[in-house]
Amino acid sequence: MGKVTYDAIVVGGGIAGCEAALNIANNDFNVLLIEKDLSVGGKMILLSKVFPTLDCSACITTPKISEMARHPNITIFTGSELQKVSKYGDNLFEVSIVKNPRYVNIEDCTGCQLCEQACPVTVPDQYQLDMVGRKAAYIPFSIANPRVAAIDIDNCTLCGACEKVCPTKCIDFTQEKEEWIIHVKTVILATGFNLFNPEMIPRYGFGLYKNVVTSMQMERQLAPTRPFHTVLRPGDGKVPDRIAYILCTGSRDASVGNTMCSQICCMYSIKQAQLLMGALPMADVTIYYIDIRAFGKGFNEFYEQALGMGVNFVKGKIGKISEKKNGDLVLRYEDVCSGKLQEAEHDMVVLSVGVVANQDAQKYFTDLTLKKDRHHFVQQVDPLLNPSKTSIEGVFVAGSVSGPMDIPDSILSAGAASVEAINHIIQFS
Amino acid sequence: MKKKIGVYICHCGGNISDYVDVEKVYAEVRNEKGVALAKITMFACADANQKEMEADIPEKDLDGVVVASCSPQLHLTTFRAVVERAGLNKYDYVHANIREQGSWAHSDNKSGATENAIHVVKAAIAKVRNAESLEPIKISSVKAVAVIGAGVSGMRSAIALAKAGCKVYIIERDHFVGGRVAQWENLFSTNETGEEIIKRLYNDTINNDNITLYTGAQVLSQSGNIGSYRLKVQINPGFVRNSVYSYEMDEAISVCPIKIPDLFNFGFTQRKAIYRNHSGQLPIMAVIDDENCTRCGDCEKVCKDIDFSQQKKEINIEVGSVLVASGFDTYTPKNNEFGYCVIDNVITLPQLKRLVAMSDRHLEYKGNRIKNIAYIYCVGSRQLDGENKYCSRYCCTAAIHTATEIRRKYKEINNYHFTRGVRTYGKQEIYYSEALKMGDVFMQSFDNELPEVLQKGNKTFVKIKDILTEQKELKLQADLVVLVTSMVPRDGISVNDLFKLPKGRDGFLKEIHLKLRPVETVIDGITIAGCCQGPMNLTESVNSALSAATKSYSYVSKGELELEPIIAKVDKEACTWCDACFKACPFDAIIKVEEGFKVFARVSDSICKGCGMCLPVCPKDAIELNSYTNREIEEMIDMLASD
């Protein structure tokens, strides 16, 4: 069962959790990081380039997670879920964790992908946002960490083809759920955020019109580990040349219950527009917006750069989208500058979906009360002076679990949570 | 001389391979002298490839490694760690940058980019052939941190460091702590006042035995390096003995004949040369402002606590790291920018906040009761012609929050916002919706057609071509025009110059990398926190301050640090001490040594930064730079210049 006491547990292996784990471990404290997904890296590792510097996202994430994976003071559980956190004595927390079976021995798998080739089952690839398929025996994605296979047991037919080809005999269908009880001095919640589900806005036709995609789907199409070699619209595989972005999809919109601004969508859309102009030099990109919120360091300059490159910005909200026979889309909108109702045709529409709270964290605490704010994020009880403090002493937040944040803000928030956690560990040691 | 070199050429997922023909580079370099193994990889930095390299090194018995990928700034340390794990010395690794200096720079010329990459990789191979193993320099690190500035960022990071067991010295230029936040009343997100915030921080600061707070202090000089910075700090006296509130002190202040504009209130009020802290600032005491005091002695006559015999003190402190939290200035509009200084009732947002703080039952300005307030946004930010291209981030929310607070306090006020698109990002959106519900009027101008402030008779008007009403020309008579001014970098911060801290294009202090190392500077051991780095609101400043505390703590927590051994070394036999290197060294790392009749130069290991300035000036060619020896550089040049 291994070690059952750690100084800190970090819940969530995205960029915030990773940063916090490294900060704490670098000061000689032991950290357990648990991640429910098969790979650490969170949402950031799946991104293409990041604003406002257009750094390649993988180039920033992979070395961090690789440093974390190797750190002598950090233990990582992937494919693991937190069940419950309760008080243990005066100064400790008792954490129960379920480690889901991967049906592959992580230590023995070399990531050779022979099992992938042998597997006869094809299902939509969740890491490519269902745009292409993957096998039931699969490596999550090429820069995953750990980069080893997993068996998707829900879709596996137990045909045994993978077992036969595996050169290290690391596939093991007898694996079962493991339950772990762990004692820690402090808990850092870094469970991140969810993206808004655009099916909640039927007038945009997501799920109905094939060429209406989400911004995360477009992000994957622009990433180095992209599903196709170029940008394609899903309806017919045509390379699009009139692309529209609809900002504030699910943000600043009382009709879907979210009046908050998501803080990242303006900038990632502007970034994608710039990348699209590089990838498809002949394409027109139009961004329909309410306000452009280019507020961070270097952001406004980045917005000006997009204007200079010829990205078309239209102030106006889309009332309705309708689909033509050829799959093109007609957008009806109010052009605020002229005050007139207008229509425009595009061959692909990207919905810039917003940030909504990931409410997993609340579920872990049944004896203790983890307060949430009016937007269902974990509440920061002293946001001005102790931004990572929650309603439970010794439990801290890092990154977008407490509200929408871009990457630099998430990293700074994780840095803040780190020193608070270190202070807490020292105080109760 | 290395004979078994491994070369890895990275696609960088298209960042390189879209422009550089990676296969061709591979074909050209695989047979270079000494190359035992060459490979192409999609992401050299990915964990799987790192593992592969780790396996290759013992398997092929490699003695040197080159990775051709991105800038060494990103991944030099990543790959050094890989070769170290595989049992090599980390200086047996050489990084070839074919992305920033190759594919990205020459994206318009694919064959040229490929040629460039071939030469760069060959040069790196030449360098690693001649590379020597080096051991890092180990130095001890003082478990103490100097924090520059006692605003919210400074005090908050000091408290975090002190709780973790570090000695902390806070050095504040002013006689009082509190910085900018001391000047504000209600703050957005919790409605605590600036005064309450400062009081909480100040109490935690002075009650912590690990923190020493120096007010009226400034850093005069610095020497040393990470692990051991020695700062000379000057502490200016306040010339007042007893800090308690007394009638005599009131007298002393009232008899002082000197009146100067009080900058705490942005010049709205005047203060004397002897003055007290404002509410919000701490400690509670009076001080004499040395610069403006004429020593007339009037105060001394009425108050026994005045003490002109107090002297400037100089103290020396030694710390392992310095955390700079020197804050921001508010932008001062140019003469006649939106009528500032020319039209009577044009003020800035910070001035408005002070005006509200000092007003009682009615909001009055220069004797006139205010009813209509016009707010003009983005003054000093997002300038088309000026230098400040950036958005100041906090001002939209600050203006809206201030406006709604004013309406709560004074029911008769109407607010009119002349915006360039409201940027109340994230949860701050609720302040915008609240303002709309309360009836505040928002207009928006085109970026290249800003509002105008006009004076007709004794009336002031603001004119706008409003996007939100089909570009109608609107004109409002305003009793008060408030310019929503930006944050600008603070001037005259001695540590910025003493440490030669780099600044970005926006003039704020520059971090190494916005995402990888957001609070570190290129000067080892110096971290930055809060608004000295760029505009932030209070929560964001504190996040940044605590992150900086985390980093500074990691420099000092273990008591020991490893430094790069890439430093200059002097061949004692060849040196004749002409002092040319001594004069050329920007870090004072050259020491004159006399041994009998022999006089020569020596390089101090912990001070030398390996900049190489001493090398070309040496007439005897007696200095070499570790890892950049003449032989390495000459062979690299041969390779770069080859066909």
PDB file of N, CA, C and O in Angstrom, chain A residues 23 26-27 49 51 55 59 63 66 70 252 261 292-294 297 300 315 337 373 382-386 402 409 411-412 415 423, chain B residues 15 50 75 85 156 160 190 200 389 393 422-424 426-427 429 444 471 509 511 513 515 533 539 542-543 547 550-551 557-558:
ATOM      1  N   ASN A  23       6.128  23.639  -6.000  1.00  0.00           N
ATOM      2  CA  ASN A  23       6.560  24.641  -5.018  1.00  0.00           C
ATOM      3  C   ASN A  23       6.721  24.028  -3.636  1.00  0.00           C
ATOM      4  O   ASN A  23       7.678  24.314  -2.921  1.00  0.00           O
ATOM      5  N   ASN A  26       9.615  21.390  -3.570  1.00  0.00           N
ATOM      6  CA  ASN A  26      10.945  21.994  -3.657  1.00  0.00           C
ATOM      7  C   ASN A  26      11.436  22.510  -2.317  1.00  0.00           C
ATOM      8  O   ASN A  26      12.597  22.839  -2.168  1.00  0.00           O
ATOM      9  N   ASN A  27      10.540  22.652  -1.364  1.00  0.00           N
ATOM     10  CA  ASN A  27      10.964  23.051  -0.030  1.00  0.00           C
ATOM     11  C   ASN A  27      10.997  21.853   0.922  1.00  0.00           C
ATOM     12  O   ASN A  27      10.841  22.006   2.131  1.00  0.00           O
ATOM     13  N   LYS A  49      -1.359  27.160 -28.824  1.00  0.00           N
ATOM     14  CA  LYS A  49      -0.415  28.144 -28.305  1.00  0.00           C
ATOM     15  C   LYS A  49      -1.165  29.012 -27.319  1.00  0.00           C
ATOM     16  O   LYS A  49      -2.381  29.051 -27.352  1.00  0.00           O
ATOM     17  N   PHE A  51      -1.942  32.730 -25.254  1.00  0.00           N
ATOM     18  CA  PHE A  51      -1.828  34.191 -25.336  1.00  0.00           C
ATOM     19  C   PHE A  51      -1.094  34.707 -24.117  1.00  0.00           C
ATOM     20  O   PHE A  51      -1.116  34.040 -23.090  1.00  0.00           O
ATOM     21  N   ASP A  55       3.416  31.395 -27.046  1.00  0.00           N
ATOM     22  CA  ASP A  55       4.268  30.267 -26.668  1.00  0.00           C
ATOM     23  C   ASP A  55       3.497  28.997 -26.936  1.00  0.00           C
ATOM     24  O   ASP A  55       2.288  28.948 -26.746  1.00  0.00           O
ATOM     25  N   CYS A  59       5.030  23.128 -24.768  1.00  0.00           N
ATOM     26  CA  CYS A  59       6.417  23.401 -24.377  1.00  0.00           C
ATOM     27  C   CYS A  59       6.512  23.936 -22.959  1.00  0.00           C
ATOM     28  O   CYS A  59       7.568  23.880 -22.349  1.00  0.00           O
ATOM     29  N   PRO A  63       7.479  20.192 -19.676  1.00  0.00           N
ATOM     30  CA  PRO A  63       8.624  20.150 -18.752  1.00  0.00           C
ATOM     31  C   PRO A  63       8.198  20.259 -17.301  1.00  0.00           C
ATOM     32  O   PRO A  63       8.804  19.651 -16.421  1.00  0.00           O
ATOM     33  N   SER A  66       6.806  16.926 -16.291  1.00  0.00           N
ATOM     34  CA  SER A  66       7.863  15.939 -16.276  1.00  0.00           C
ATOM     35  C   SER A  66       8.751  16.132 -15.040  1.00  0.00           C
ATOM     36  O   SER A  66       9.154  15.172 -14.392  1.00  0.00           O
ATOM     37  N   ARG A  70       9.010  13.334 -11.850  1.00  0.00           N
ATOM     38  CA  ARG A  70      10.292  12.789 -11.409  1.00  0.00           C
ATOM     39  C   ARG A  70      10.683  13.218 -10.023  1.00  0.00           C
ATOM     40  O   ARG A  70      11.703  12.811  -9.518  1.00  0.00           O
ATOM     41  N   ARG A 252     -21.973  36.010 -19.296  1.00  0.00           N
ATOM     42  CA  ARG A 252     -22.690  37.279 -19.286  1.00  0.00           C
ATOM     43  C   ARG A 252     -24.096  37.084 -19.847  1.00  0.00           C
ATOM     44  O   ARG A 252     -24.591  37.893 -20.624  1.00  0.00           O
ATOM     45  N   CYS A 261     -18.546  37.135 -16.304  1.00  0.00           N
ATOM     46  CA  CYS A 261     -17.665  37.115 -17.480  1.00  0.00           C
ATOM     47  C   CYS A 261     -16.640  36.010 -17.251  1.00  0.00           C
ATOM     48  O   CYS A 261     -16.153  35.824 -16.141  1.00  0.00           O
ATOM     49  N   ILE A 292     -14.602  43.675 -25.767  1.00  0.00           N
ATOM     50  CA  ILE A 292     -13.347  42.926 -25.814  1.00  0.00           C
ATOM     51  C   ILE A 292     -12.605  43.150 -24.500  1.00  0.00           C
ATOM     52  O   ILE A 292     -12.288  44.281 -24.149  1.00  0.00           O
ATOM     53  N   ARG A 293     -12.364  42.060 -23.801  1.00  0.00           N
ATOM     54  CA  ARG A 293     -11.745  42.214 -22.479  1.00  0.00           C
ATOM     55  C   ARG A 293     -10.290  41.764 -22.515  1.00  0.00           C
ATOM     56  O   ARG A 293      -9.947  40.659 -22.101  1.00  0.00           O
ATOM     57  N   ALA A 294      -9.468  42.651 -23.019  1.00  0.00           N
ATOM     58  CA  ALA A 294      -8.036  42.368 -23.167  1.00  0.00           C
ATOM     59  C   ALA A 294      -7.323  43.103 -22.044  1.00  0.00           C
ATOM     60  O   ALA A 294      -6.746  44.156 -22.252  1.00  0.00           O
ATOM     61  N   LYS A 297      -1.465  41.551 -18.682  1.00  0.00           N
ATOM     62  CA  LYS A 297      -0.169  42.049 -19.153  1.00  0.00           C
ATOM     63  C   LYS A 297       0.062  41.600 -20.594  1.00  0.00           C
ATOM     64  O   LYS A 297       0.086  40.408 -20.880  1.00  0.00           O
ATOM     65  N   ASN A 300      -3.765  43.750 -24.279  1.00  0.00           N
ATOM     66  CA  ASN A 300      -4.318  44.755 -25.187  1.00  0.00           C
ATOM     67  C   ASN A 300      -3.450  44.888 -26.432  1.00  0.00           C
ATOM     68  O   ASN A 300      -3.954  45.039 -27.541  1.00  0.00           O
ATOM     69  N   LYS A 315     -19.173  44.327 -33.156  1.00  0.00           N
ATOM     70  CA  LYS A 315     -19.835  44.423 -31.857  1.00  0.00           C
ATOM     71  C   LYS A 315     -21.298  44.084 -32.043  1.00  0.00           C
ATOM     72  O   LYS A 315     -22.033  44.824 -32.708  1.00  0.00           O
ATOM     73  N   CYS A 337     -22.988  48.975 -33.821  1.00  0.00           N
ATOM     74  CA  CYS A 337     -22.464  50.253 -34.316  1.00  0.00           C
ATOM     75  C   CYS A 337     -23.454  50.963 -35.240  1.00  0.00           C
ATOM     76  O   CYS A 337     -23.523  52.186 -35.250  1.00  0.00           O
ATOM     77  N   ASP A 373     -19.374  30.208  -3.538  1.00  0.00           N
ATOM     78  CA  ASP A 373     -19.867  31.561  -3.787  1.00  0.00           C
ATOM     79  C   ASP A 373     -21.117  31.500  -4.662  1.00  0.00           C
ATOM     80  O   ASP A 373     -21.593  30.429  -5.003  1.00  0.00           O
ATOM     81  N   ASP A 382     -11.399  35.142   2.401  1.00  0.00           N
ATOM     82  CA  ASP A 382     -10.689  36.396   2.667  1.00  0.00           C
ATOM     83  C   ASP A 382      -9.961  36.804   1.388  1.00  0.00           C
ATOM     84  O   ASP A 382      -8.738  36.778   1.323  1.00  0.00           O
ATOM     85  N   PRO A 383     -10.722  37.162   0.343  1.00  0.00           N
ATOM     86  CA  PRO A 383     -10.117  37.302  -0.984  1.00  0.00           C
ATOM     87  C   PRO A 383      -9.067  38.400  -1.074  1.00  0.00           C
ATOM     88  O   PRO A 383      -8.174  38.331  -1.901  1.00  0.00           O
ATOM     89  N   LEU A 384      -9.153  39.412  -0.198  1.00  0.00           N
ATOM     90  CA  LEU A 384      -8.201  40.517  -0.348  1.00  0.00           C
ATOM     91  C   LEU A 384      -6.834  40.189   0.225  1.00  0.00           C
ATOM     92  O   LEU A 384      -5.821  40.560  -0.347  1.00  0.00           O
ATOM     93  N   LEU A 385      -6.779  39.495   1.335  1.00  0.00           N
ATOM     94  CA  LEU A 385      -5.467  39.261   1.935  1.00  0.00           C
ATOM     95  C   LEU A 385      -5.019  37.800   1.929  1.00  0.00           C
ATOM     96  O   LEU A 385      -3.835  37.511   1.997  1.00  0.00           O
ATOM     97  N   ASN A 386      -5.967  36.884   1.877  1.00  0.00           N
ATOM     98  CA  ASN A 386      -5.611  35.458   1.820  1.00  0.00           C
ATOM     99  C   ASN A 386      -6.435  34.785   0.721  1.00  0.00           C
ATOM    100  O   ASN A 386      -7.343  34.007   1.005  1.00  0.00           O
ATOM    101  N   SER A 402     -11.628  28.484  -7.841  1.00  0.00           N
ATOM    102  CA  SER A 402     -12.289  29.567  -7.104  1.00  0.00           C
ATOM    103  C   SER A 402     -12.843  30.649  -8.023  1.00  0.00           C
ATOM    104  O   SER A 402     -13.387  31.634  -7.561  1.00  0.00           O
ATOM    105  N   ASP A 409      -2.679  33.910 -14.201  1.00  0.00           N
ATOM    106  CA  ASP A 409      -3.359  34.099 -12.919  1.00  0.00           C
ATOM    107  C   ASP A 409      -3.454  32.795 -12.139  1.00  0.00           C
ATOM    108  O   ASP A 409      -3.323  32.778 -10.916  1.00  0.00           O
ATOM    109  N   ILE A 411      -1.372  30.327 -12.234  1.00  0.00           N
ATOM    110  CA  ILE A 411      -0.044  29.998 -11.714  1.00  0.00           C
ATOM    111  C   ILE A 411       0.277  30.862 -10.495  1.00  0.00           C
ATOM    112  O   ILE A 411       0.810  30.377  -9.494  1.00  0.00           O
ATOM    113  N   LEU A 412      -0.097  32.145 -10.553  1.00  0.00           N
ATOM    114  CA  LEU A 412       0.137  33.005  -9.389  1.00  0.00           C
ATOM    115  C   LEU A 412      -0.727  32.553  -8.216  1.00  0.00           C
ATOM    116  O   LEU A 412      -0.294  32.571  -7.062  1.00  0.00           O
ATOM    117  N   GLY A 415       0.911  29.699  -6.703  1.00  0.00           N
ATOM    118  CA  GLY A 415       2.072  30.148  -5.928  1.00  0.00           C
ATOM    119  C   GLY A 415       1.638  30.630  -4.556  1.00  0.00           C
ATOM    120  O   GLY A 415       2.291  30.360  -3.543  1.00  0.00           O
ATOM    121  N   ASN A 423       3.193  27.391   5.169  1.00  0.00           N
ATOM    122  CA  ASN A 423       3.010  28.009   6.493  1.00  0.00           C
ATOM    123  C   ASN A 423       2.178  27.109   7.395  1.00  0.00           C
ATOM    124  O   ASN A 423       2.468  26.941   8.584  1.00  0.00           O
TER     125      ASN A 423
ATOM    126  N   ASN B  15       6.215  23.506 -34.862  1.00  0.00           N
ATOM    127  CA  ASN B  15       6.838  24.815 -34.652  1.00  0.00           C
ATOM    128  C   ASN B  15       8.172  24.902 -35.386  1.00  0.00           C
ATOM    129  O   ASN B  15       8.559  25.961 -35.873  1.00  0.00           O
ATOM    130  N   GLN B  50      12.297  12.068 -23.060  1.00  0.00           N
ATOM    131  CA  GLN B  50      13.329  12.182 -22.024  1.00  0.00           C
ATOM    132  C   GLN B  50      13.750  10.794 -21.558  1.00  0.00           C
ATOM    133  O   GLN B  50      14.931  10.523 -21.361  1.00  0.00           O
ATOM    134  N   HIS B  75      14.417  25.228 -22.158  1.00  0.00           N
ATOM    135  CA  HIS B  75      14.670  23.825 -21.862  1.00  0.00           C
ATOM    136  C   HIS B  75      16.112  23.417 -21.625  1.00  0.00           C
ATOM    137  O   HIS B  75      16.401  22.223 -21.571  1.00  0.00           O
ATOM    138  N   ARG B  85      20.697  12.525 -15.070  1.00  0.00           N
ATOM    139  CA  ARG B  85      20.039  11.300 -14.598  1.00  0.00           C
ATOM    140  C   ARG B  85      20.649  10.064 -15.247  1.00  0.00           C
ATOM    141  O   ARG B  85      20.653   8.988 -14.669  1.00  0.00           O
ATOM    142  N   ARG B 156       2.336  41.674   2.979  1.00  0.00           N
ATOM    143  CA  ARG B 156       1.735  40.338   2.923  1.00  0.00           C
ATOM    144  C   ARG B 156       2.804  39.275   2.659  1.00  0.00           C
ATOM    145  O   ARG B 156       2.782  38.207   3.263  1.00  0.00           O
ATOM    146  N   ALA B 160       4.149  36.089   5.208  1.00  0.00           N
ATOM    147  CA  ALA B 160       4.227  34.688   4.776  1.00  0.00           C
ATOM    148  C   ALA B 160       5.635  34.136   4.986  1.00  0.00           C
ATOM    149  O   ALA B 160       5.810  33.010   5.458  1.00  0.00           O
ATOM    150  N   THR B 190     -14.949  42.860  -1.082  1.00  0.00           N
ATOM    151  CA  THR B 190     -15.440  42.612   0.284  1.00  0.00           C
ATOM    152  C   THR B 190     -15.972  43.866   0.961  1.00  0.00           C
ATOM    153  O   THR B 190     -16.559  43.772   2.044  1.00  0.00           O
ATOM    154  N   ARG B 200      -4.784  45.320   9.627  1.00  0.00           N
ATOM    155  CA  ARG B 200      -4.572  43.877   9.794  1.00  0.00           C
ATOM    156  C   ARG B 200      -3.130  43.492   9.470  1.00  0.00           C
ATOM    157  O   ARG B 200      -2.478  42.760  10.203  1.00  0.00           O
ATOM    158  N   LYS B 389       0.489  51.587 -24.232  1.00  0.00           N
ATOM    159  CA  LYS B 389      -0.395  50.821 -25.110  1.00  0.00           C
ATOM    160  C   LYS B 389      -1.247  49.840 -24.304  1.00  0.00           C
ATOM    161  O   LYS B 389      -2.192  49.279 -24.819  1.00  0.00           O
ATOM    162  N   ARG B 393      -6.217  47.341 -16.497  1.00  0.00           N
ATOM    163  CA  ARG B 393      -6.824  46.194 -15.841  1.00  0.00           C
ATOM    164  C   ARG B 393      -7.768  46.504 -14.696  1.00  0.00           C
ATOM    165  O   ARG B 393      -8.845  45.970 -14.628  1.00  0.00           O
ATOM    166  N   VAL B 422     -16.445  48.257 -21.619  1.00  0.00           N
ATOM    167  CA  VAL B 422     -16.215  48.015 -20.199  1.00  0.00           C
ATOM    168  C   VAL B 422     -15.530  46.665 -20.010  1.00  0.00           C
ATOM    169  O   VAL B 422     -15.943  45.671 -20.578  1.00  0.00           O
ATOM    170  N   ARG B 423     -14.488  46.671 -19.188  1.00  0.00           N
ATOM    171  CA  ARG B 423     -13.707  45.443 -19.001  1.00  0.00           C
ATOM    172  C   ARG B 423     -13.783  44.953 -17.561  1.00  0.00           C
ATOM    173  O   ARG B 423     -12.766  44.777 -16.896  1.00  0.00           O
ATOM    174  N   THR B 424     -14.994  44.731 -17.080  1.00  0.00           N
ATOM    175  CA  THR B 424     -15.157  44.174 -15.738  1.00  0.00           C
ATOM    176  C   THR B 424     -15.118  42.663 -15.855  1.00  0.00           C
ATOM    177  O   THR B 424     -16.154  42.003 -15.851  1.00  0.00           O
ATOM    178  N   GLY B 426     -14.410  38.600 -15.347  1.00  0.00           N
ATOM    179  CA  GLY B 426     -14.639  37.609 -14.297  1.00  0.00           C
ATOM    180  C   GLY B 426     -15.829  37.961 -13.423  1.00  0.00           C
ATOM    181  O   GLY B 426     -16.848  38.458 -13.881  1.00  0.00           O
ATOM    182  N   LYS B 427     -15.657  37.703 -12.131  1.00  0.00           N
ATOM    183  CA  LYS B 427     -16.762  37.943 -11.207  1.00  0.00           C
ATOM    184  C   LYS B 427     -17.038  39.436 -11.025  1.00  0.00           C
ATOM    185  O   LYS B 427     -18.060  39.807 -10.459  1.00  0.00           O
ATOM    186  N   GLU B 429     -17.926  41.378 -13.095  1.00  0.00           N
ATOM    187  CA  GLU B 429     -19.079  41.701 -13.922  1.00  0.00           C
ATOM    188  C   GLU B 429     -20.275  42.146 -13.076  1.00  0.00           C
ATOM    189  O   GLU B 429     -21.063  42.991 -13.498  1.00  0.00           O
ATOM    190  N   GLN B 444     -20.120  54.487 -25.140  1.00  0.00           N
ATOM    191  CA  GLN B 444     -18.840  53.944 -25.598  1.00  0.00           C
ATOM    192  C   GLN B 444     -18.365  54.699 -26.825  1.00  0.00           C
ATOM    193  O   GLN B 444     -19.118  54.856 -27.792  1.00  0.00           O
ATOM    194  N   GLN B 471     -24.258  55.643 -32.967  1.00  0.00           N
ATOM    195  CA  GLN B 471     -23.279  56.689 -33.252  1.00  0.00           C
ATOM    196  C   GLN B 471     -23.842  58.093 -33.138  1.00  0.00           C
ATOM    197  O   GLN B 471     -23.416  59.014 -33.836  1.00  0.00           O
ATOM    198  N   LEU B 509       8.437  46.358 -14.265  1.00  0.00           N
ATOM    199  CA  LEU B 509       9.498  45.370 -14.112  1.00  0.00           C
ATOM    200  C   LEU B 509       9.112  44.090 -14.840  1.00  0.00           C
ATOM    201  O   LEU B 509       7.952  43.705 -14.882  1.00  0.00           O
ATOM    202  N   GLU B 511       9.270  40.075 -15.652  1.00  0.00           N
ATOM    203  CA  GLU B 511       9.486  38.740 -15.124  1.00  0.00           C
ATOM    204  C   GLU B 511      10.253  37.934 -16.174  1.00  0.00           C
ATOM    205  O   GLU B 511      10.325  38.329 -17.329  1.00  0.00           O
ATOM    206  N   HIS B 513       9.454  34.849 -17.331  1.00  0.00           N
ATOM    207  CA  HIS B 513       8.486  34.251 -18.250  1.00  0.00           C
ATOM    208  C   HIS B 513       7.127  34.318 -17.577  1.00  0.00           C
ATOM    209  O   HIS B 513       6.976  33.880 -16.435  1.00  0.00           O
ATOM    210  N   LYS B 515       4.528  32.706 -17.693  1.00  0.00           N
ATOM    211  CA  LYS B 515       3.873  31.494 -17.195  1.00  0.00           C
ATOM    212  C   LYS B 515       4.841  30.560 -16.479  1.00  0.00           C
ATOM    213  O   LYS B 515       4.489  29.969 -15.470  1.00  0.00           O
ATOM    214  N   GLN B 533       5.125  45.083 -11.212  1.00  0.00           N
ATOM    215  CA  GLN B 533       5.245  44.191 -12.362  1.00  0.00           C
ATOM    216  C   GLN B 533       4.217  44.511 -13.437  1.00  0.00           C
ATOM    217  O   GLN B 533       4.356  44.098 -14.588  1.00  0.00           O
ATOM    218  N   THR B 539      -6.528  41.568  -4.954  1.00  0.00           N
ATOM    219  CA  THR B 539      -6.424  40.112  -4.847  1.00  0.00           C
ATOM    220  C   THR B 539      -5.277  39.589  -5.712  1.00  0.00           C
ATOM    221  O   THR B 539      -4.492  38.743  -5.286  1.00  0.00           O
ATOM    222  N   VAL B 542      -1.922  40.329  -4.183  1.00  0.00           N
ATOM    223  CA  VAL B 542      -1.597  39.445  -3.064  1.00  0.00           C
ATOM    224  C   VAL B 542      -1.198  38.065  -3.585  1.00  0.00           C
ATOM    225  O   VAL B 542      -0.246  37.458  -3.091  1.00  0.00           O
ATOM    226  N   ASN B 543      -1.900  37.579  -4.601  1.00  0.00           N
ATOM    227  CA  ASN B 543      -1.494  36.308  -5.203  1.00  0.00           C
ATOM    228  C   ASN B 543      -0.054  36.390  -5.694  1.00  0.00           C
ATOM    229  O   ASN B 543       0.744  35.473  -5.489  1.00  0.00           O
ATOM    230  N   SER B 547       3.183  34.404  -4.246  1.00  0.00           N
ATOM    231  CA  SER B 547       3.998  33.591  -5.155  1.00  0.00           C
ATOM    232  C   SER B 547       5.465  33.987  -5.046  1.00  0.00           C
ATOM    233  O   SER B 547       6.350  33.126  -5.042  1.00  0.00           O
ATOM    234  N   THR B 550       6.873  32.531  -2.018  1.00  0.00           N
ATOM    235  CA  THR B 550       7.190  31.116  -2.225  1.00  0.00           C
ATOM    236  C   THR B 550       8.552  30.965  -2.876  1.00  0.00           C
ATOM    237  O   THR B 550       9.376  30.158  -2.454  1.00  0.00           O
ATOM    238  N   LYS B 551       8.797  31.756  -3.925  1.00  0.00           N
ATOM    239  CA  LYS B 551      10.073  31.645  -4.645  1.00  0.00           C
ATOM    240  C   LYS B 551      11.229  32.104  -3.776  1.00  0.00           C
ATOM    241  O   LYS B 551      12.245  31.419  -3.683  1.00  0.00           O
ATOM    242  N   SER B 557      15.476  28.601   1.953  1.00  0.00           N
ATOM    243  CA  SER B 557      14.986  27.668   2.975  1.00  0.00           C
ATOM    244  C   SER B 557      15.996  26.582   3.312  1.00  0.00           C
ATOM    245  O   SER B 557      16.026  26.093   4.433  1.00  0.00           O
ATOM    246  N   LYS B 558      16.841  26.203   2.355  1.00  0.00           N
ATOM    247  CA  LYS B 558      17.739  25.078   2.619  1.00  0.00           C
ATOM    248  C   LYS B 558      19.101  25.503   3.152  1.00  0.00           C
ATOM    249  O   LYS B 558      19.901  24.664   3.530  1.00  0.00           O
TER     250      LYS B 558
END
